[in-house]
JSON list of C-alpha atoms in Angstrom, two decimals:
[
{"chain": "A", "resi": 1, "resn": "MET", "atom": "CA", "xyz": [-118.98, -43.95, 2.47]},
{"chain": "A", "resi": 2, "resn": "ALA", "atom": "CA", "xyz": [-118.26, -40.60, 1.26]},
{"chain": "A", "resi": 3, "resn": "LEU", "atom": "CA", "xyz": [-116.37, -38.42, 3.46]},
{"chain": "A", "resi": 4, "resn": "SER", "atom": "CA", "xyz": [-118.43, -35.29, 4.48]},
{"chain": "A", "resi": 5, "resn": "SER", "atom": "CA", "xyz": [-116.91, -31.81, 5.54]},
{"chain": "A", "resi": 6, "resn": "PRO", "atom": "CA", "xyz": [-117.22, -31.73, 9.63]},
{"chain": "A", "resi": 7, "resn": "ARG", "atom": "CA", "xyz": [-119.67, -28.77, 10.79]},
{"chain": "A", "resi": 8, "resn": "ARG", "atom": "CA", "xyz": [-119.01, -28.92, 14.22]},
{"chain": "A", "resi": 9, "resn": "THR", "atom": "CA", "xyz": [-115.72, -27.88, 16.96]},
{"chain": "A", "resi": 10, "resn": "PRO", "atom": "CA", "xyz": [-113.54, -29.84, 17.85]},
{"chain": "A", "resi": 11, "resn": "LEU", "atom": "CA", "xyz": [-112.62, -30.30, 14.21]},
{"chain": "A", "resi": 12, "resn": "SER", "atom": "CA", "xyz": [-109.71, -32.88, 14.85]},
{"chain": "A", "resi": 13, "resn": "ASP", "atom": "CA", "xyz": [-112.08, -35.34, 16.69]},
{"chain": "A", "resi": 14, "resn": "GLN", "atom": "CA", "xyz": [-114.83, -35.32, 14.00]},
{"chain": "A", "resi": 15, "resn": "VAL", "atom": "CA", "xyz": [-111.71, -35.72, 11.60]},
{"chain": "A", "resi": 16, "resn": "ILE", "atom": "CA", "xyz": [-110.46, -38.56, 13.81]},
{"chain": "A", "resi": 17, "resn": "ALA", "atom": "CA", "xyz": [-114.03, -40.03, 13.54]},
{"chain": "A", "resi": 18, "resn": "GLN", "atom": "CA", "xyz": [-114.61, -39.75, 9.77]},
{"chain": "A", "resi": 19, "resn": "LEU", "atom": "CA", "xyz": [-111.29, -41.29, 9.42]},
{"chain": "A", "resi": 20, "resn": "ARG", "atom": "CA", "xyz": [-111.65, -44.15, 11.84]},
{"chain": "A", "resi": 21, "resn": "ALA", "atom": "CA", "xyz": [-115.23, -45.00, 10.17]},
{"chain": "A", "resi": 22, "resn": "GLN", "atom": "CA", "xyz": [-113.60, -45.50, 6.71]},
{"chain": "A", "resi": 23, "resn": "ILE", "atom": "CA", "xyz": [-111.56, -47.80, 8.50]},
{"chain": "A", "resi": 24, "resn": "THR", "atom": "CA", "xyz": [-113.34, -49.77, 10.36]},
{"chain": "A", "resi": 25, "resn": "SER", "atom": "CA", "xyz": [-116.43, -49.73, 7.69]},
{"chain": "A", "resi": 26, "resn": "GLY", "atom": "CA", "xyz": [-113.86, -51.65, 4.97]},
{"chain": "A", "resi": 27, "resn": "GLU", "atom": "CA", "xyz": [-114.13, -48.64, 2.52]},
{"chain": "A", "resi": 28, "resn": "TRP", "atom": "CA", "xyz": [-109.85, -48.46, 3.65]},
{"chain": "A", "resi": 29, "resn": "PRO", "atom": "CA", "xyz": [-109.07, -52.18, 4.14]},
{"chain": "A", "resi": 30, "resn": "VAL", "atom": "CA", "xyz": [-106.51, -53.20, 5.97]},
{"chain": "A", "resi": 31, "resn": "GLY", "atom": "CA", "xyz": [-103.15, -52.90, 3.99]},
{"chain": "A", "resi": 32, "resn": "SER", "atom": "CA", "xyz": [-104.33, -50.36, 1.90]},
{"chain": "A", "resi": 33, "resn": "ARG", "atom": "CA", "xyz": [-102.88, -46.65, 1.34]},
{"chain": "A", "resi": 34, "resn": "ILE", "atom": "CA", "xyz": [-105.50, -43.96, 2.15]},
{"chain": "A", "resi": 35, "resn": "PRO", "atom": "CA", "xyz": [-106.09, -40.72, 0.45]},
{"chain": "A", "resi": 36, "resn": "THR", "atom": "CA", "xyz": [-102.89, -38.00, 0.49]},
{"chain": "A", "resi": 37, "resn": "GLU", "atom": "CA", "xyz": [-102.87, -35.82, 2.92]},
{"chain": "A", "resi": 38, "resn": "ALA", "atom": "CA", "xyz": [-103.52, -32.88, 0.04]},
{"chain": "A", "resi": 39, "resn": "SER", "atom": "CA", "xyz": [-106.76, -35.24, -1.22]},
{"chain": "A", "resi": 40, "resn": "LEU", "atom": "CA", "xyz": [-108.02, -35.57, 2.59]},
{"chain": "A", "resi": 41, "resn": "VAL", "atom": "CA", "xyz": [-107.67, -31.90, 3.01]},
{"chain": "A", "resi": 42, "resn": "GLU", "atom": "CA", "xyz": [-109.88, -31.17, -0.28]},
{"chain": "A", "resi": 43, "resn": "GLN", "atom": "CA", "xyz": [-112.29, -33.90, 0.87]},
{"chain": "A", "resi": 44, "resn": "LEU", "atom": "CA", "xyz": [-112.90, -32.83, 4.50]},
{"chain": "A", "resi": 45, "resn": "GLY", "atom": "CA", "xyz": [-112.56, -28.85, 3.81]},
{"chain": "A", "resi": 46, "resn": "VAL", "atom": "CA", "xyz": [-110.31, -28.10, 6.94]},
{"chain": "A", "resi": 47, "resn": "ALA", "atom": "CA", "xyz": [-106.79, -27.20, 7.39]},
{"chain": "A", "resi": 48, "resn": "ARG", "atom": "CA", "xyz": [-103.51, -29.32, 6.70]},
{"chain": "A", "resi": 49, "resn": "ASN", "atom": "CA", "xyz": [-102.64, -29.43, 10.17]},
{"chain": "A", "resi": 50, "resn": "THR", "atom": "CA", "xyz": [-106.10, -30.67, 11.41]},
{"chain": "A", "resi": 51, "resn": "VAL", "atom": "CA", "xyz": [-105.82, -33.62, 9.10]},
{"chain": "A", "resi": 52, "resn": "ARG", "atom": "CA", "xyz": [-102.06, -34.27, 10.10]},
{"chain": "A", "resi": 53, "resn": "GLU", "atom": "CA", "xyz": [-103.28, -34.48, 13.84]},
{"chain": "A", "resi": 54, "resn": "ALA", "atom": "CA", "xyz": [-106.36, -36.98, 12.79]},
{"chain": "A", "resi": 55, "resn": "VAL", "atom": "CA", "xyz": [-103.84, -39.31, 10.76]},
{"chain": "A", "resi": 56, "resn": "ARG", "atom": "CA", "xyz": [-101.09, -38.93, 13.74]},
{"chain": "A", "resi": 57, "resn": "ALA", "atom": "CA", "xyz": [-103.57, -40.03, 16.39]},
{"chain": "A", "resi": 58, "resn": "LEU", "atom": "CA", "xyz": [-105.26, -42.74, 14.47]},
{"chain": "A", "resi": 59, "resn": "ALA", "atom": "CA", "xyz": [-101.25, -43.92, 13.98]},
{"chain": "A", "resi": 60, "resn": "HIS", "atom": "CA", "xyz": [-100.85, -43.63, 17.69]},
{"chain": "A", "resi": 61, "resn": "ASN", "atom": "CA", "xyz": [-103.83, -45.70, 18.53]},
{"chain": "A", "resi": 62, "resn": "GLY", "atom": "CA", "xyz": [-102.71, -48.53, 16.25]},
{"chain": "A", "resi": 63, "resn": "LEU", "atom": "CA", "xyz": [-104.94, -47.99, 12.75]},
{"chain": "A", "resi": 64, "resn": "LEU", "atom": "CA", "xyz": [-102.39, -46.29, 10.79]},
{"chain": "A", "resi": 65, "resn": "ASP", "atom": "CA", "xyz": [-98.78, -46.84, 9.76]},
{"chain": "A", "resi": 66, "resn": "ILE", "atom": "CA", "xyz": [-97.13, -43.67, 8.42]},
{"chain": "A", "resi": 67, "resn": "ARG", "atom": "CA", "xyz": [-94.43, -44.61, 6.30]},
{"chain": "A", "resi": 68, "resn": "GLN", "atom": "CA", "xyz": [-92.22, -41.91, 5.26]},
{"chain": "A", "resi": 69, "resn": "GLY", "atom": "CA", "xyz": [-91.72, -41.63, 1.38]},
{"chain": "A", "resi": 70, "resn": "SER", "atom": "CA", "xyz": [-94.75, -44.19, 0.68]},
{"chain": "A", "resi": 71, "resn": "GLY", "atom": "CA", "xyz": [-97.78, -42.88, 2.46]},
{"chain": "A", "resi": 72, "resn": "THR", "atom": "CA", "xyz": [-100.15, -43.92, 5.15]},
{"chain": "A", "resi": 73, "resn": "TYR", "atom": "CA", "xyz": [-101.67, -47.33, 5.35]},
{"chain": "A", "resi": 74, "resn": "VAL", "atom": "CA", "xyz": [-104.04, -49.37, 7.56]},
{"chain": "A", "resi": 75, "resn": "LEU", "atom": "CA", "xyz": [-102.88, -51.44, 9.64]},
{"chain": "A", "resi": 76, "resn": "ALA", "atom": "CA", "xyz": [-105.61, -52.23, 11.92]},
{"chain": "A", "resi": 77, "resn": "THR", "atom": "CA", "xyz": [-109.37, -52.27, 12.24]},
{"chain": "A", "resi": 78, "resn": "SER", "atom": "CA", "xyz": [-109.72, -51.35, 15.75]},
{"chain": "A", "resi": 79, "resn": "GLU", "atom": "CA", "xyz": [-108.05, -49.79, 18.42]},
{"chain": "A", "resi": 80, "resn": "LEU", "atom": "CA", "xyz": [-107.87, -53.07, 20.29]},
{"chain": "A", "resi": 81, "resn": "ALA", "atom": "CA", "xyz": [-106.53, -54.95, 16.93]},
{"chain": "A", "resi": 82, "resn": "GLY", "atom": "CA", "xyz": [-103.48, -52.00, 16.91]},
{"chain": "A", "resi": 83, "resn": "VAL", "atom": "CA", "xyz": [-102.81, -52.94, 20.60]},
{"chain": "A", "resi": 84, "resn": "MET", "atom": "CA", "xyz": [-102.50, -56.78, 19.68]},
{"chain": "A", "resi": 85, "resn": "HIS", "atom": "CA", "xyz": [-100.46, -55.76, 16.83]},
{"chain": "A", "resi": 86, "resn": "ARG", "atom": "CA", "xyz": [-98.07, -53.85, 19.13]},
{"chain": "A", "resi": 87, "resn": "ARG", "atom": "CA", "xyz": [-98.35, -56.29, 22.10]},
{"chain": "A", "resi": 88, "resn": "PHE", "atom": "CA", "xyz": [-97.30, -59.25, 20.19]},
{"chain": "A", "resi": 89, "resn": "ALA", "atom": "CA", "xyz": [-94.99, -58.17, 17.37]},
{"chain": "A", "resi": 90, "resn": "ASP", "atom": "CA", "xyz": [-92.02, -59.80, 18.55]},
{"chain": "A", "resi": 91, "resn": "ALA", "atom": "CA", "xyz": [-94.12, -62.72, 19.71]},
{"chain": "A", "resi": 92, "resn": "ASP", "atom": "CA", "xyz": [-92.28, -66.27, 19.14]},
{"chain": "A", "resi": 93, "resn": "GLN", "atom": "CA", "xyz": [-93.93, -67.64, 15.50]},
{"chain": "A", "resi": 94, "resn": "ALA", "atom": "CA", "xyz": [-94.37, -71.40, 17.20]},
{"chain": "A", "resi": 95, "resn": "GLN", "atom": "CA", "xyz": [-96.44, -69.86, 19.45]},
{"chain": "A", "resi": 96, "resn": "VAL", "atom": "CA", "xyz": [-98.46, -67.79, 17.23]},
{"chain": "A", "resi": 97, "resn": "ALA", "atom": "CA", "xyz": [-99.04, -70.90, 15.40]},
{"chain": "A", "resi": 98, "resn": "GLU", "atom": "CA", "xyz": [-100.35, -72.77, 18.31]},
{"chain": "A", "resi": 99, "resn": "LEU", "atom": "CA", "xyz": [-102.89, -70.10, 19.14]},
{"chain": "A", "resi": 100, "resn": "ARG", "atom": "CA", "xyz": [-103.85, -70.05, 15.56]},
{"chain": "A", "resi": 101, "resn": "ILE", "atom": "CA", "xyz": [-104.44, -74.12, 15.87]},
{"chain": "A", "resi": 102, "resn": "THR", "atom": "CA", "xyz": [-106.67, -73.50, 18.66]},
{"chain": "A", "resi": 103, "resn": "LEU", "atom": "CA", "xyz": [-108.61, -70.73, 17.11]},
{"chain": "A", "resi": 104, "resn": "GLU", "atom": "CA", "xyz": [-108.99, -71.91, 13.66]},
{"chain": "A", "resi": 105, "resn": "THR", "atom": "CA", "xyz": [-109.32, -75.73, 14.17]},
{"chain": "A", "resi": 106, "resn": "SER", "atom": "CA", "xyz": [-112.32, -74.62, 16.47]},
{"chain": "A", "resi": 107, "resn": "ALA", "atom": "CA", "xyz": [-113.71, -72.38, 13.95]},
{"chain": "A", "resi": 108, "resn": "ALA", "atom": "CA", "xyz": [-113.54, -74.92, 11.45]},
{"chain": "A", "resi": 109, "resn": "GLY", "atom": "CA", "xyz": [-115.44, -77.50, 13.40]},
{"chain": "A", "resi": 110, "resn": "LEU", "atom": "CA", "xyz": [-118.26, -75.16, 13.97]},
{"chain": "A", "resi": 111, "resn": "ALA", "atom": "CA", "xyz": [-118.35, -73.83, 10.42]},
{"chain": "A", "resi": 112, "resn": "ALA", "atom": "CA", "xyz": [-118.84, -77.59, 9.45]},
{"chain": "A", "resi": 113, "resn": "THR", "atom": "CA", "xyz": [-122.01, -77.66, 11.37]},
{"chain": "A", "resi": 114, "resn": "ARG", "atom": "CA", "xyz": [-123.42, -74.20, 10.86]},
{"chain": "A", "resi": 115, "resn": "ARG", "atom": "CA", "xyz": [-122.08, -73.10, 7.50]},
{"chain": "A", "resi": 116, "resn": "THR", "atom": "CA", "xyz": [-125.17, -71.63, 5.35]},
{"chain": "A", "resi": 117, "resn": "ASP", "atom": "CA", "xyz": [-125.23, -71.31, 1.65]},
{"chain": "A", "resi": 118, "resn": "ARG", "atom": "CA", "xyz": [-123.89, -68.02, 1.88]},
{"chain": "A", "resi": 119, "resn": "ASP", "atom": "CA", "xyz": [-121.18, -68.91, 3.81]},
{"chain": "A", "resi": 120, "resn": "LEU", "atom": "CA", "xyz": [-120.37, -71.31, 1.08]},
{"chain": "A", "resi": 121, "resn": "ALA", "atom": "CA", "xyz": [-120.50, -68.99, -1.68]},
{"chain": "A", "resi": 122, "resn": "LEU", "atom": "CA", "xyz": [-118.03, -66.86, 0.13]},
{"chain": "A", "resi": 123, "resn": "LEU", "atom": "CA", "xyz": [-115.46, -69.40, 0.83]},
{"chain": "A", "resi": 124, "resn": "ASP", "atom": "CA", "xyz": [-115.35, -70.37, -2.72]},
{"chain": "A", "resi": 125, "resn": "ALA", "atom": "CA", "xyz": [-114.78, -66.77, -3.88]},
{"chain": "A", "resi": 126, "resn": "THR", "atom": "CA", "xyz": [-112.54, -66.24, -1.18]},
{"chain": "A", "resi": 127, "resn": "LEU", "atom": "CA", "xyz": [-110.59, -69.82, -1.75]},
{"chain": "A", "resi": 128, "resn": "ALA", "atom": "CA", "xyz": [-110.53, -68.76, -5.59]},
{"chain": "A", "resi": 129, "resn": "ARG", "atom": "CA", "xyz": [-108.75, -65.69, -4.84]},
{"chain": "A", "resi": 130, "resn": "ARG", "atom": "CA", "xyz": [-106.06, -67.26, -2.91]},
{"chain": "A", "resi": 131, "resn": "GLU", "atom": "CA", "xyz": [-105.70, -69.34, -5.92]},
{"chain": "A", "resi": 132, "resn": "GLU", "atom": "CA", "xyz": [-105.40, -66.42, -8.19]},
{"chain": "A", "resi": 133, "resn": "ALA", "atom": "CA", "xyz": [-103.32, -64.72, -5.79]},
{"chain": "A", "resi": 134, "resn": "TRP", "atom": "CA", "xyz": [-100.90, -67.37, -5.71]},
{"chain": "A", "resi": 135, "resn": "GLN", "atom": "CA", "xyz": [-100.57, -67.93, -9.62]},
{"chain": "A", "resi": 136, "resn": "SER", "atom": "CA", "xyz": [-99.65, -63.83, -9.35]},
{"chain": "A", "resi": 137, "resn": "GLY", "atom": "CA", "xyz": [-96.11, -64.97, -7.82]},
{"chain": "A", "resi": 138, "resn": "ASP", "atom": "CA", "xyz": [-97.09, -61.80, -5.30]},
{"chain": "A", "resi": 139, "resn": "ALA", "atom": "CA", "xyz": [-96.31, -62.93, -1.64]},
{"chain": "A", "resi": 140, "resn": "GLU", "atom": "CA", "xyz": [-97.68, -60.16, 0.10]},
{"chain": "A", "resi": 141, "resn": "ASP", "atom": "CA", "xyz": [-101.24, -60.54, -2.39]},
{"chain": "A", "resi": 142, "resn": "PHE", "atom": "CA", "xyz": [-101.30, -64.30, -1.45]},
{"chain": "A", "resi": 143, "resn": "VAL", "atom": "CA", "xyz": [-100.90, -63.47, 2.35]},
{"chain": "A", "resi": 144, "resn": "GLN", "atom": "CA", "xyz": [-103.91, -60.93, 2.56]},
{"chain": "A", "resi": 145, "resn": "ALA", "atom": "CA", "xyz": [-105.95, -63.75, 0.28]},
{"chain": "A", "resi": 146, "resn": "ASP", "atom": "CA", "xyz": [-104.90, -66.51, 2.65]},
{"chain": "A", "resi": 147, "resn": "ALA", "atom": "CA", "xyz": [-106.17, -64.61, 5.63]},
{"chain": "A", "resi": 148, "resn": "ALA", "atom": "CA", "xyz": [-109.00, -63.61, 3.82]},
{"chain": "A", "resi": 149, "resn": "PHE", "atom": "CA", "xyz": [-110.35, -67.35, 3.58]},
{"chain": "A", "resi": 150, "resn": "HIS", "atom": "CA", "xyz": [-109.41, -68.28, 7.06]},
{"chain": "A", "resi": 151, "resn": "GLN", "atom": "CA", "xyz": [-111.49, -65.01, 8.11]},
{"chain": "A", "resi": 152, "resn": "ALA", "atom": "CA", "xyz": [-114.13, -66.66, 6.29]},
{"chain": "A", "resi": 153, "resn": "VAL", "atom": "CA", "xyz": [-114.14, -69.81, 7.92]},
{"chain": "A", "resi": 154, "resn": "VAL", "atom": "CA", "xyz": [-114.34, -67.94, 11.48]},
{"chain": "A", "resi": 155, "resn": "ALA", "atom": "CA", "xyz": [-117.09, -66.15, 10.14]},
{"chain": "A", "resi": 156, "resn": "ALA", "atom": "CA", "xyz": [-118.81, -69.19, 9.05]},
{"chain": "A", "resi": 157, "resn": "ALA", "atom": "CA", "xyz": [-118.94, -70.69, 12.77]},
{"chain": "A", "resi": 158, "resn": "HIS", "atom": "CA", "xyz": [-121.25, -68.12, 13.60]},
{"chain": "A", "resi": 159, "resn": "ASN", "atom": "CA", "xyz": [-119.74, -67.17, 16.82]},
{"chain": "A", "resi": 160, "resn": "ASP", "atom": "CA", "xyz": [-119.31, -63.45, 17.25]},
{"chain": "A", "resi": 161, "resn": "VAL", "atom": "CA", "xyz": [-116.98, -63.42, 20.22]},
{"chain": "A", "resi": 162, "resn": "LEU", "atom": "CA", "xyz": [-114.49, -65.61, 18.47]},
{"chain": "A", "resi": 163, "resn": "ALA", "atom": "CA", "xyz": [-115.01, -63.60, 15.04]},
{"chain": "A", "resi": 164, "resn": "ALA", "atom": "CA", "xyz": [-114.16, -60.49, 17.07]},
{"chain": "A", "resi": 165, "resn": "LEU", "atom": "CA", "xyz": [-111.06, -61.78, 18.66]},
{"chain": "A", "resi": 166, "resn": "TYR", "atom": "CA", "xyz": [-109.93, -63.58, 15.49]},
{"chain": "A", "resi": 167, "resn": "ALA", "atom": "CA", "xyz": [-110.42, -60.22, 13.78]},
{"chain": "A", "resi": 168, "resn": "ASP", "atom": "CA", "xyz": [-108.38, -58.29, 16.59]},
{"chain": "A", "resi": 169, "resn": "LEU", "atom": "CA", "xyz": [-105.73, -60.67, 15.92]},
{"chain": "A", "resi": 170, "resn": "GLY", "atom": "CA", "xyz": [-105.30, -60.01, 12.02]},
{"chain": "A", "resi": 171, "resn": "GLU", "atom": "CA", "xyz": [-102.15, -58.43, 11.87]},
{"chain": "A", "resi": 172, "resn": "VAL", "atom": "CA", "xyz": [-100.48, -60.91, 14.11]},
{"chain": "A", "resi": 173, "resn": "THR", "atom": "CA", "xyz": [-102.06, -63.76, 12.11]},
{"chain": "A", "resi": 174, "resn": "ARG", "atom": "CA", "xyz": [-100.99, -62.28, 8.87]},
{"chain": "A", "resi": 175, "resn": "ALA", "atom": "CA", "xyz": [-97.45, -61.43, 10.42]},
{"chain": "A", "resi": 176, "resn": "HIS", "atom": "CA", "xyz": [-97.46, -65.01, 10.84]},
{"chain": "A", "resi": 177, "resn": "LEU", "atom": "CA", "xyz": [-98.53, -65.69, 7.17]},
{"chain": "A", "resi": 178, "resn": "ARG", "atom": "CA", "xyz": [-95.63, -63.65, 6.33]},
{"chain": "A", "resi": 179, "resn": "HIS", "atom": "CA", "xyz": [-93.02, -65.71, 8.11]},
{"chain": "A", "resi": 180, "resn": "ASP", "atom": "CA", "xyz": [-94.17, -68.92, 6.67]},
{"chain": "A", "resi": 181, "resn": "VAL", "atom": "CA", "xyz": [-94.65, -67.94, 3.22]},
{"chain": "A", "resi": 182, "resn": "GLY", "atom": "CA", "xyz": [-91.33, -65.68, 3.19]},
{"chain": "A", "resi": 183, "resn": "PRO", "atom": "CA", "xyz": [-90.37, -63.05, 0.70]},
{"chain": "A", "resi": 184, "resn": "GLU", "atom": "CA", "xyz": [-91.07, -65.42, -2.69]},
{"chain": "A", "resi": 185, "resn": "LEU", "atom": "CA", "xyz": [-93.68, -67.90, -3.34]},
{"chain": "A", "resi": 186, "resn": "ILE", "atom": "CA", "xyz": [-92.10, -71.20, -3.61]},
{"chain": "A", "resi": 187, "resn": "ALA", "atom": "CA", "xyz": [-94.12, -73.92, -5.48]},
{"chain": "A", "resi": 188, "resn": "GLU", "atom": "CA", "xyz": [-92.76, -77.09, -3.43]},
{"chain": "A", "resi": 189, "resn": "ARG", "atom": "CA", "xyz": [-94.57, -75.17, -0.32]},
{"chain": "A", "resi": 190, "resn": "TYR", "atom": "CA", "xyz": [-97.71, -74.83, -1.76]},
{"chain": "A", "resi": 191, "resn": "LEU", "atom": "CA", "xyz": [-100.93, -76.37, 0.13]},
{"chain": "A", "resi": 192, "resn": "GLY", "atom": "CA", "xyz": [-104.23, -76.12, -1.40]},
{"chain": "A", "resi": 193, "resn": "HIS", "atom": "CA", "xyz": [-107.13, -75.38, 1.19]},
{"chain": "A", "resi": 194, "resn": "ASP", "atom": "CA", "xyz": [-109.70, -77.06, -1.01]},
{"chain": "A", "resi": 195, "resn": "GLU", "atom": "CA", "xyz": [-109.85, -80.05, 1.38]},
{"chain": "A", "resi": 196, "resn": "ILE", "atom": "CA", "xyz": [-110.98, -77.20, 4.36]},
{"chain": "A", "resi": 197, "resn": "LEU", "atom": "CA", "xyz": [-113.61, -75.99, 2.41]},
{"chain": "A", "resi": 198, "resn": "ASP", "atom": "CA", "xyz": [-114.62, -79.81, 1.32]},
{"chain": "A", "resi": 199, "resn": "ALA", "atom": "CA", "xyz": [-114.97, -80.92, 4.59]},
{"chain": "A", "resi": 200, "resn": "ILE", "atom": "CA", "xyz": [-117.22, -77.66, 5.71]},
{"chain": "A", "resi": 201, "resn": "ARG", "atom": "CA", "xyz": [-119.02, -78.28, 2.65]},
{"chain": "A", "resi": 202, "resn": "ALA", "atom": "CA", "xyz": [-119.85, -81.70, 4.08]},
{"chain": "A", "resi": 203, "resn": "GLY", "atom": "CA", "xyz": [-120.62, -80.97, 7.54]},
{"chain": "A", "resi": 204, "resn": "ASP", "atom": "CA", "xyz": [-117.59, -83.42, 8.74]},
{"chain": "A", "resi": 205, "resn": "SER", "atom": "CA", "xyz": [-116.57, -81.44, 11.80]},
{"chain": "A", "resi": 206, "resn": "GLN", "atom": "CA", "xyz": [-113.86, -83.46, 12.95]},
{"chain": "A", "resi": 207, "resn": "ARG", "atom": "CA", "xyz": [-111.99, -83.38, 9.22]},
{"chain": "A", "resi": 208, "resn": "ALA", "atom": "CA", "xyz": [-112.67, -79.68, 8.71]},
{"chain": "A", "resi": 209, "resn": "SER", "atom": "CA", "xyz": [-110.78, -79.31, 12.19]},
{"chain": "A", "resi": 210, "resn": "VAL", "atom": "CA", "xyz": [-108.11, -81.68, 11.27]},
{"chain": "A", "resi": 211, "resn": "GLU", "atom": "CA", "xyz": [-107.77, -80.00, 7.47]},
{"chain": "A", "resi": 212, "resn": "ALA", "atom": "CA", "xyz": [-107.79, -76.50, 9.22]},
{"chain": "A", "resi": 213, "resn": "GLY", "atom": "CA", "xyz": [-104.83, -77.40, 12.02]},
{"chain": "A", "resi": 214, "resn": "ARG", "atom": "CA", "xyz": [-102.65, -79.50, 9.42]},
{"chain": "A", "resi": 215, "resn": "ALA", "atom": "CA", "xyz": [-102.71, -76.23, 6.86]},
{"chain": "A", "resi": 216, "resn": "ILE", "atom": "CA", "xyz": [-101.18, -74.07, 9.75]},
{"chain": "A", "resi": 217, "resn": "GLY", "atom": "CA", "xyz": [-97.69, -73.50, 8.98]},
{"chain": "A", "resi": 218, "resn": "ALA", "atom": "CA", "xyz": [-97.49, -75.73, 5.89]},
{"chain": "A", "resi": 219, "resn": "CYS", "atom": "CA", "xyz": [-95.48, -73.31, 3.87]},
{"chain": "A", "resi": 220, "resn": "ALA", "atom": "CA", "xyz": [-92.75, -72.83, 6.46]},
{"chain": "A", "resi": 221, "resn": "PRO", "atom": "CA", "xyz": [-89.65, -74.27, 5.20]},
{"chain": "A", "resi": 222, "resn": "THR", "atom": "CA", "xyz": [-88.35, -77.24, 7.16]},
{"chain": "A", "resi": 223, "resn": "ASP", "atom": "CA", "xyz": [-84.74, -77.38, 8.49]},
{"chain": "A", "resi": 224, "resn": "SER", "atom": "CA", "xyz": [-82.18, -79.48, 6.13]}
]
């Protein structure tokens, strides 16, 4: 989606709308760094203060995260997702795991009976990306790839309400994944998700639910 120069006032509202569109459309994915302030000024053809005001407004709404010395990053795809992130930033991770189990086991069960060939192709692609991310050794890359696979499972359930709710909880679930994975990838804690996909492909709703539940928290270190 190409950025275009705003033509009507108030400029700040139009810039906010355009930047929000870049985020909600996926042009700027969650976790990505948006163009610099100077670049946005050039692309939009507006004053630096107007761009700064728009970015701050979207940060206030929870869509962007301004990191001094690093840049501005996409935090969520909607205002509600931003609210969810702030509301549950300090949530008990065991309770987040229970929430994920509730949502993801149901989604996997539904996906096994509703998945299409297109869904299976996306699941194959996201699972392969997850494996590549693990092999790369980059913990954050793996978190993002793992989250994408689980999102694809939810999408395959073909329940718009469930998909929207899960998407709005995206940063909450990614924070839980980061908690489980830790700062570095440990081979002994790895668990593949082939069983989830195999069950969905086979149309086995019960097994898909069981495997989805088993996968949650599998990377978490156990107390010695």
